[in-house]
Amino acid sequence: MVEWRNWPGYVPYETALAAMEERVARIAAGEADEAIWLLEHPPLYTAGTSARPADLTAPDRFPVYSAGRGGQYTYHGPGQRVAYVMLDLNRRGRDVRKFVHGLESWIIAALARFNVVGEVRPDRVGVWVTRPDKPPMADGSPREDKIAAIGIKLRRWISFHGIAINVEPDLSHFDGIVPCGIREHGVTSLVDLGLPVTLEDVDLALRDTFEDVFTPLRSEDSQPAT
């Protein structure tokens, strides 16, 4: 059973990180169910384990946190739906690549509820949308913008951190970093694409599509963490 929780208000990053650490430990010990937490943070930047200092272009703009997850610099803030995903891969298959693909597929399925075509690229993390309304790249290829980010960490095969979907954030806040180290493409949001979508709409889409990707666990799926 997966516990879903909506956190009210703007949740301080330290609060969410400490709560995730505690929950992951309890899941690993068999004392708590898997969980998905939906929340917003105040404006901040997080640095993943591959973050390059040169990609933090405005270090004094917002607080910067070392996240401990994979990836590079990411922005979180109001109008962005963060979903922290704490699933037990001991019971779902110890396959990191498959898990990341599942997160990508989940985001794409949720975006499809709003008739948005999300896509992944082998050389870029996250989920992207093609922007035919913008000038093409120098090589003539269509411009693409990132609409969702993915960053995870595993401890004893329990996942934490997760995904972030841009619903209606202030896109200028991304200017203080090179998002995920990618300079040649931009970022977008559902509202930037002209869609009157709310955080609550996205929450519903995430919940409705979750089990299309992540099959509910059965008691016989249990496997002890090592």
PDB file of C-alpha atoms in Angstrom:
ATOM      1  CA  MET A   1       0.000   0.000   0.000  1.00  0.00           C
ATOM      2  CA  VAL A   2       1.366   3.404  -1.003  1.00  0.00           C
ATOM      3  CA  GLU A   3       0.581   6.291   1.312  1.00  0.00           C
ATOM      4  CA  TRP A   4      -0.149   9.555  -0.501  1.00  0.00           C
ATOM      5  CA  ARG A   5       0.275  12.820   1.374  1.00  0.00           C
ATOM      6  CA  ASN A   6      -0.183  16.440   0.348  1.00  0.00           C
ATOM      7  CA  TRP A   7       1.968  18.730   2.471  1.00  0.00           C
ATOM      8  CA  PRO A   8       0.399  22.184   3.019  1.00  0.00           C
ATOM      9  CA  GLY A   9       2.168  25.473   2.373  1.00  0.00           C
ATOM     10  CA  TYR A  10       5.751  25.938   1.262  1.00  0.00           C
ATOM     11  CA  VAL A  11       7.761  23.185   2.910  1.00  0.00           C
ATOM     12  CA  PRO A  12      11.341  24.067   3.943  1.00  0.00           C
ATOM     13  CA  TYR A  13      13.827  21.852   2.143  1.00  0.00           C
ATOM     14  CA  GLU A  14      15.525  20.761   5.365  1.00  0.00           C
ATOM     15  CA  THR A  15      12.164  19.668   6.789  1.00  0.00           C
ATOM     16  CA  ALA A  16      11.307  17.547   3.769  1.00  0.00           C
ATOM     17  CA  LEU A  17      14.788  16.008   3.575  1.00  0.00           C
ATOM     18  CA  ALA A  18      14.797  15.022   7.264  1.00  0.00           C
ATOM     19  CA  ALA A  19      11.301  13.550   6.957  1.00  0.00           C
ATOM     20  CA  MET A  20      12.322  11.543   3.881  1.00  0.00           C
ATOM     21  CA  GLU A  21      15.395  10.195   5.652  1.00  0.00           C
ATOM     22  CA  GLU A  22      13.249   9.043   8.551  1.00  0.00           C
ATOM     23  CA  ARG A  23      10.573   7.508   6.333  1.00  0.00           C
ATOM     24  CA  VAL A  24      13.088   5.640   4.166  1.00  0.00           C
ATOM     25  CA  ALA A  25      14.644   4.120   7.279  1.00  0.00           C
ATOM     26  CA  ARG A  26      11.232   2.964   8.476  1.00  0.00           C
ATOM     27  CA  ILE A  27      10.334   1.468   5.080  1.00  0.00           C
ATOM     28  CA  ALA A  28      13.644  -0.399   4.996  1.00  0.00           C
ATOM     29  CA  ALA A  29      12.947  -1.747   8.490  1.00  0.00           C
ATOM     30  CA  GLY A  30       9.468  -2.930   7.479  1.00  0.00           C
ATOM     31  CA  GLU A  31       7.831  -0.418   9.828  1.00  0.00           C
ATOM     32  CA  ALA A  32       6.111   1.845   7.271  1.00  0.00           C
ATOM     33  CA  ASP A  33       4.370   1.691   3.910  1.00  0.00           C
ATOM     34  CA  GLU A  34       5.801   3.102   0.716  1.00  0.00           C
ATOM     35  CA  ALA A  35       4.945   6.766   0.292  1.00  0.00           C
ATOM     36  CA  ILE A  36       4.529   9.569  -2.212  1.00  0.00           C
ATOM     37  CA  TRP A  37       4.567  13.101  -0.856  1.00  0.00           C
ATOM     38  CA  LEU A  38       3.281  15.991  -2.964  1.00  0.00           C
ATOM     39  CA  LEU A  39       4.503  19.438  -1.984  1.00  0.00           C
ATOM     40  CA  GLU A  40       5.896  22.848  -2.906  1.00  0.00           C
ATOM     41  CA  HIS A  41       9.136  24.384  -1.698  1.00  0.00           C
ATOM     42  CA  PRO A  42       9.989  28.051  -1.283  1.00  0.00           C
ATOM     43  CA  PRO A  43      12.421  29.254  -3.971  1.00  0.00           C
ATOM     44  CA  LEU A  44      15.728  27.375  -3.721  1.00  0.00           C
ATOM     45  CA  TYR A  45      18.395  25.568  -5.694  1.00  0.00           C
ATOM     46  CA  THR A  46      19.577  22.026  -5.020  1.00  0.00           C
ATOM     47  CA  ALA A  47      22.894  20.538  -6.074  1.00  0.00           C
ATOM     48  CA  GLY A  48      23.074  16.884  -7.027  1.00  0.00           C
ATOM     49  CA  THR A  49      26.169  14.743  -6.764  1.00  0.00           C
ATOM     50  CA  SER A  50      27.278  15.716 -10.301  1.00  0.00           C
ATOM     51  CA  ALA A  51      26.732  19.483  -9.907  1.00  0.00           C
ATOM     52  CA  ARG A  52      29.428  21.708 -11.422  1.00  0.00           C
ATOM     53  CA  PRO A  53      30.173  24.976  -9.572  1.00  0.00           C
ATOM     54  CA  ALA A  54      30.202  26.911 -12.853  1.00  0.00           C
ATOM     55  CA  ASP A  55      26.532  25.987 -13.394  1.00  0.00           C
ATOM     56  CA  LEU A  56      25.469  27.984 -10.313  1.00  0.00           C
ATOM     57  CA  THR A  57      25.432  31.351 -12.050  1.00  0.00           C
ATOM     58  CA  ALA A  58      23.696  33.355  -9.286  1.00  0.00           C
ATOM     59  CA  PRO A  59      24.855  31.792  -5.998  1.00  0.00           C
ATOM     60  CA  ASP A  60      23.338  34.543  -3.841  1.00  0.00           C
ATOM     61  CA  ARG A  61      19.896  34.580  -5.427  1.00  0.00           C
ATOM     62  CA  PHE A  62      18.265  31.761  -3.437  1.00  0.00           C
ATOM     63  CA  PRO A  63      19.434  29.292  -0.778  1.00  0.00           C
ATOM     64  CA  VAL A  64      21.479  26.422  -2.205  1.00  0.00           C
ATOM     65  CA  TYR A  65      21.267  22.933  -0.716  1.00  0.00           C
ATOM     66  CA  SER A  66      23.363  19.840  -1.275  1.00  0.00           C
ATOM     67  CA  ALA A  67      20.674  17.288  -2.080  1.00  0.00           C
ATOM     68  CA  GLY A  68      22.628  14.022  -2.088  1.00  0.00           C
ATOM     69  CA  ARG A  69      20.611  12.794  -5.076  1.00  0.00           C
ATOM     70  CA  GLY A  70      21.936  12.078  -8.533  1.00  0.00           C
ATOM     71  CA  GLY A  71      22.088  14.845 -11.118  1.00  0.00           C
ATOM     72  CA  GLN A  72      23.184  18.461 -11.200  1.00  0.00           C
ATOM     73  CA  TYR A  73      21.567  21.786 -10.241  1.00  0.00           C
ATOM     74  CA  THR A  74      17.798  22.013 -10.027  1.00  0.00           C
ATOM     75  CA  TYR A  75      15.393  24.786  -9.036  1.00  0.00           C
ATOM     76  CA  HIS A  76      12.386  24.230  -6.765  1.00  0.00           C
ATOM     77  CA  GLY A  77       9.787  26.828  -5.912  1.00  0.00           C
ATOM     78  CA  PRO A  78       6.137  27.879  -5.801  1.00  0.00           C
ATOM     79  CA  GLY A  79       4.058  26.652  -8.713  1.00  0.00           C
ATOM     80  CA  GLN A  80       6.156  23.537  -9.163  1.00  0.00           C
ATOM     81  CA  ARG A  81       4.774  20.187  -8.065  1.00  0.00           C
ATOM     82  CA  VAL A  82       7.434  18.163  -6.318  1.00  0.00           C
ATOM     83  CA  ALA A  83       6.660  14.482  -5.770  1.00  0.00           C
ATOM     84  CA  TYR A  84       8.973  12.698  -3.377  1.00  0.00           C
ATOM     85  CA  VAL A  85       8.813   9.003  -4.209  1.00  0.00           C
ATOM     86  CA  MET A  86       9.726   6.449  -1.550  1.00  0.00           C
ATOM     87  CA  LEU A  87       9.303   2.996  -3.057  1.00  0.00           C
ATOM     88  CA  ASP A  88      10.801  -0.335  -2.027  1.00  0.00           C
ATOM     89  CA  LEU A  89      12.841  -1.655  -4.940  1.00  0.00           C
ATOM     90  CA  ASN A  90      13.645  -4.773  -2.945  1.00  0.00           C
ATOM     91  CA  ARG A  91      10.064  -5.726  -3.726  1.00  0.00           C
ATOM     92  CA  ARG A  92       9.735  -4.017  -7.105  1.00  0.00           C
ATOM     93  CA  GLY A  93      12.957  -5.266  -8.674  1.00  0.00           C
ATOM     94  CA  ARG A  94      16.448  -3.984  -8.033  1.00  0.00           C
ATOM     95  CA  ASP A  95      16.809  -2.312 -11.411  1.00  0.00           C
ATOM     96  CA  VAL A  96      17.718   1.369 -11.260  1.00  0.00           C
ATOM     97  CA  ARG A  97      17.381   1.958 -14.993  1.00  0.00           C
ATOM     98  CA  LYS A  98      13.926   0.396 -15.016  1.00  0.00           C
ATOM     99  CA  PHE A  99      12.901   2.527 -12.052  1.00  0.00           C
ATOM    100  CA  VAL A 100      14.035   5.765 -13.698  1.00  0.00           C
ATOM    101  CA  HIS A 101      12.228   4.725 -16.882  1.00  0.00           C
ATOM    102  CA  GLY A 102       9.129   4.170 -14.751  1.00  0.00           C
ATOM    103  CA  LEU A 103       9.354   7.689 -13.342  1.00  0.00           C
ATOM    104  CA  GLU A 104       9.720   9.090 -16.869  1.00  0.00           C
ATOM    105  CA  SER A 105       6.738   7.060 -18.077  1.00  0.00           C
ATOM    106  CA  TRP A 106       4.667   8.224 -15.108  1.00  0.00           C
ATOM    107  CA  ILE A 107       5.376  11.889 -15.857  1.00  0.00           C
ATOM    108  CA  ILE A 108       4.607  11.388 -19.551  1.00  0.00           C
ATOM    109  CA  ALA A 109       1.310   9.663 -18.725  1.00  0.00           C
ATOM    110  CA  ALA A 110       0.311  12.468 -16.354  1.00  0.00           C
ATOM    111  CA  LEU A 111       1.170  15.153 -18.911  1.00  0.00           C
ATOM    112  CA  ALA A 112      -0.887  13.310 -21.523  1.00  0.00           C
ATOM    113  CA  ARG A 113      -3.966  14.013 -19.406  1.00  0.00           C
ATOM    114  CA  PHE A 114      -3.518  17.633 -20.494  1.00  0.00           C
ATOM    115  CA  ASN A 115      -2.756  16.725 -24.121  1.00  0.00           C
ATOM    116  CA  VAL A 116       0.914  17.533 -23.613  1.00  0.00           C
ATOM    117  CA  VAL A 117       3.377  15.241 -25.380  1.00  0.00           C
ATOM    118  CA  GLY A 118       6.300  14.668 -23.036  1.00  0.00           C
ATOM    119  CA  GLU A 119       9.384  12.927 -24.382  1.00  0.00           C
ATOM    120  CA  VAL A 120      12.732  11.699 -23.116  1.00  0.00           C
ATOM    121  CA  ARG A 121      16.096  12.026 -24.790  1.00  0.00           C
ATOM    122  CA  PRO A 122      18.995   9.565 -24.421  1.00  0.00           C
ATOM    123  CA  ASP A 123      21.520  12.370 -23.886  1.00  0.00           C
ATOM    124  CA  ARG A 124      19.409  14.519 -21.527  1.00  0.00           C
ATOM    125  CA  VAL A 125      17.710  13.809 -18.224  1.00  0.00           C
ATOM    126  CA  GLY A 126      14.131  14.774 -17.497  1.00  0.00           C
ATOM    127  CA  VAL A 127      11.036  15.086 -19.663  1.00  0.00           C
ATOM    128  CA  TRP A 128      10.926  17.470 -22.609  1.00  0.00           C
ATOM    129  CA  VAL A 129       8.379  19.100 -24.907  1.00  0.00           C
ATOM    130  CA  THR A 130       8.987  20.253 -28.473  1.00  0.00           C
ATOM    131  CA  ARG A 131       8.417  23.989 -29.037  1.00  0.00           C
ATOM    132  CA  PRO A 132       7.448  24.600 -32.684  1.00  0.00           C
ATOM    133  CA  ASP A 133       6.341  28.091 -31.599  1.00  0.00           C
ATOM    134  CA  LYS A 134       9.977  29.055 -30.921  1.00  0.00           C
ATOM    135  CA  PRO A 135      12.809  29.643 -33.417  1.00  0.00           C
ATOM    136  CA  PRO A 136      14.637  26.412 -34.274  1.00  0.00           C
ATOM    137  CA  MET A 137      18.135  25.550 -33.127  1.00  0.00           C
ATOM    138  CA  ALA A 138      21.146  26.662 -35.155  1.00  0.00           C
ATOM    139  CA  ASP A 139      21.248  23.258 -36.856  1.00  0.00           C
ATOM    140  CA  GLY A 140      17.584  23.560 -37.835  1.00  0.00           C
ATOM    141  CA  SER A 141      16.298  21.056 -35.282  1.00  0.00           C
ATOM    142  CA  PRO A 142      13.225  22.009 -33.248  1.00  0.00           C
ATOM    143  CA  ARG A 143      13.771  23.763 -29.949  1.00  0.00           C
ATOM    144  CA  GLU A 144      12.843  21.766 -26.863  1.00  0.00           C
ATOM    145  CA  ASP A 145      12.144  22.834 -23.296  1.00  0.00           C
ATOM    146  CA  LYS A 146      12.279  20.805 -20.106  1.00  0.00           C
ATOM    147  CA  ILE A 147       8.975  20.526 -18.278  1.00  0.00           C
ATOM    148  CA  ALA A 148       9.902  18.003 -15.579  1.00  0.00           C
ATOM    149  CA  ALA A 149      13.042  16.978 -13.717  1.00  0.00           C
ATOM    150  CA  ILE A 150      14.042  13.661 -12.157  1.00  0.00           C
ATOM    151  CA  GLY A 151      16.574  13.076  -9.399  1.00  0.00           C
ATOM    152  CA  ILE A 152      16.721  10.036  -7.148  1.00  0.00           C
ATOM    153  CA  LYS A 153      18.778   8.393  -4.460  1.00  0.00           C
ATOM    154  CA  LEU A 154      18.622   4.825  -3.159  1.00  0.00           C
ATOM    155  CA  ARG A 155      19.376   3.588   0.326  1.00  0.00           C
ATOM    156  CA  ARG A 156      19.083  -0.149   0.970  1.00  0.00           C
ATOM    157  CA  TRP A 157      17.109  -0.162  -2.304  1.00  0.00           C
ATOM    158  CA  ILE A 158      14.506   2.272  -0.985  1.00  0.00           C
ATOM    159  CA  SER A 159      14.106   5.306  -3.268  1.00  0.00           C
ATOM    160  CA  PHE A 160      13.844   8.897  -2.215  1.00  0.00           C
ATOM    161  CA  HIS A 161      13.833  12.352  -3.773  1.00  0.00           C
ATOM    162  CA  GLY A 162      11.842  11.974  -7.020  1.00  0.00           C
ATOM    163  CA  ILE A 163      10.306  14.248  -9.651  1.00  0.00           C
ATOM    164  CA  ALA A 164       9.349  17.888 -10.179  1.00  0.00           C
ATOM    165  CA  ILE A 165       6.774  19.064 -12.732  1.00  0.00           C
ATOM    166  CA  ASN A 166       6.599  22.723 -13.715  1.00  0.00           C
ATOM    167  CA  VAL A 167       2.978  23.771 -13.427  1.00  0.00           C
ATOM    168  CA  GLU A 168       3.184  27.564 -12.972  1.00  0.00           C
ATOM    169  CA  PRO A 169       6.543  28.500 -11.464  1.00  0.00           C
ATOM    170  CA  ASP A 170       8.324  31.794 -12.134  1.00  0.00           C
ATOM    171  CA  LEU A 171      10.500  30.586 -14.996  1.00  0.00           C
ATOM    172  CA  SER A 172      12.941  33.466 -14.509  1.00  0.00           C
ATOM    173  CA  HIS A 173      14.024  31.749 -11.285  1.00  0.00           C
ATOM    174  CA  PHE A 174      15.755  29.101 -13.382  1.00  0.00           C
ATOM    175  CA  ASP A 175      18.131  31.806 -14.675  1.00  0.00           C
ATOM    176  CA  GLY A 176      20.343  31.475 -11.601  1.00  0.00           C
ATOM    177  CA  ILE A 177      21.528  28.010 -12.644  1.00  0.00           C
ATOM    178  CA  VAL A 178      22.219  25.961 -15.732  1.00  0.00           C
ATOM    179  CA  PRO A 179      19.382  23.488 -15.144  1.00  0.00           C
ATOM    180  CA  CYS A 180      20.803  19.962 -15.084  1.00  0.00           C
ATOM    181  CA  GLY A 181      23.904  21.300 -16.864  1.00  0.00           C
ATOM    182  CA  ILE A 182      22.072  21.778 -20.176  1.00  0.00           C
ATOM    183  CA  ARG A 183      22.732  25.180 -21.773  1.00  0.00           C
ATOM    184  CA  GLU A 184      21.256  24.829 -25.242  1.00  0.00           C
ATOM    185  CA  HIS A 185      17.654  24.220 -24.203  1.00  0.00           C
ATOM    186  CA  GLY A 186      15.253  26.049 -21.926  1.00  0.00           C
ATOM    187  CA  VAL A 187      12.514  25.289 -19.432  1.00  0.00           C
ATOM    188  CA  THR A 188       8.763  25.576 -19.664  1.00  0.00           C
ATOM    189  CA  SER A 189       5.627  24.889 -17.653  1.00  0.00           C
ATOM    190  CA  LEU A 190       2.083  23.806 -18.285  1.00  0.00           C
ATOM    191  CA  VAL A 191       0.846  27.378 -17.907  1.00  0.00           C
ATOM    192  CA  ASP A 192       3.666  28.661 -20.141  1.00  0.00           C
ATOM    193  CA  LEU A 193       2.329  26.265 -22.785  1.00  0.00           C
ATOM    194  CA  GLY A 194      -1.027  28.040 -22.531  1.00  0.00           C
ATOM    195  CA  LEU A 195      -2.817  25.491 -20.346  1.00  0.00           C
ATOM    196  CA  PRO A 196      -4.870  26.669 -17.340  1.00  0.00           C
ATOM    197  CA  VAL A 197      -3.683  23.777 -15.166  1.00  0.00           C
ATOM    198  CA  THR A 198      -3.449  23.900 -11.367  1.00  0.00           C
ATOM    199  CA  LEU A 199      -1.339  21.937  -8.903  1.00  0.00           C
ATOM    200  CA  GLU A 200      -4.486  20.093  -7.873  1.00  0.00           C
ATOM    201  CA  ASP A 201      -5.093  19.064 -11.487  1.00  0.00           C
ATOM    202  CA  VAL A 202      -1.564  17.657 -11.685  1.00  0.00           C
ATOM    203  CA  ASP A 203      -1.978  15.835  -8.370  1.00  0.00           C
ATOM    204  CA  LEU A 204      -5.076  14.107  -9.719  1.00  0.00           C
ATOM    205  CA  ALA A 205      -3.281  13.145 -12.934  1.00  0.00           C
ATOM    206  CA  LEU A 206      -0.333  11.723 -10.979  1.00  0.00           C
ATOM    207  CA  ARG A 207      -2.575   9.645  -8.759  1.00  0.00           C
ATOM    208  CA  ASP A 208      -4.702   8.416 -11.676  1.00  0.00           C
ATOM    209  CA  THR A 209      -1.695   7.256 -13.706  1.00  0.00           C
ATOM    210  CA  PHE A 210       0.588   5.920 -10.968  1.00  0.00           C
ATOM    211  CA  GLU A 211      -0.645   2.328 -11.032  1.00  0.00           C
ATOM    212  CA  ASP A 212      -0.503   2.283 -14.839  1.00  0.00           C
ATOM    213  CA  VAL A 213       3.277   2.298 -14.379  1.00  0.00           C
ATOM    214  CA  PHE A 214       3.972   1.025 -10.871  1.00  0.00           C
ATOM    215  CA  THR A 215       2.018  -2.163 -10.203  1.00  0.00           C
ATOM    216  CA  PRO A 216       0.557  -2.469  -6.692  1.00  0.00           C
ATOM    217  CA  LEU A 217       2.595  -4.745  -4.459  1.00  0.00           C
ATOM    218  CA  ARG A 218       1.303  -8.070  -3.198  1.00  0.00           C
ATOM    219  CA  SER A 219       2.253  -9.614   0.126  1.00  0.00           C
ATOM    220  CA  GLU A 220       4.163 -12.378  -1.683  1.00  0.00           C
ATOM    221  CA  ASP A 221       6.377  -9.749  -3.339  1.00  0.00           C
ATOM    222  CA  SER A 222       8.138  -9.193  -0.035  1.00  0.00           C
ATOM    223  CA  GLN A 223      11.914  -9.535  -0.039  1.00  0.00           C
ATOM    224  CA  PRO A 224      14.076  -8.518   2.923  1.00  0.00           C
ATOM    225  CA  ALA A 225      16.376  -5.539   2.509  1.00  0.00           C
ATOM    226  CA  THR A 226      20.100  -6.310   2.682  1.00  0.00           C
TER     227      THR A 226
END
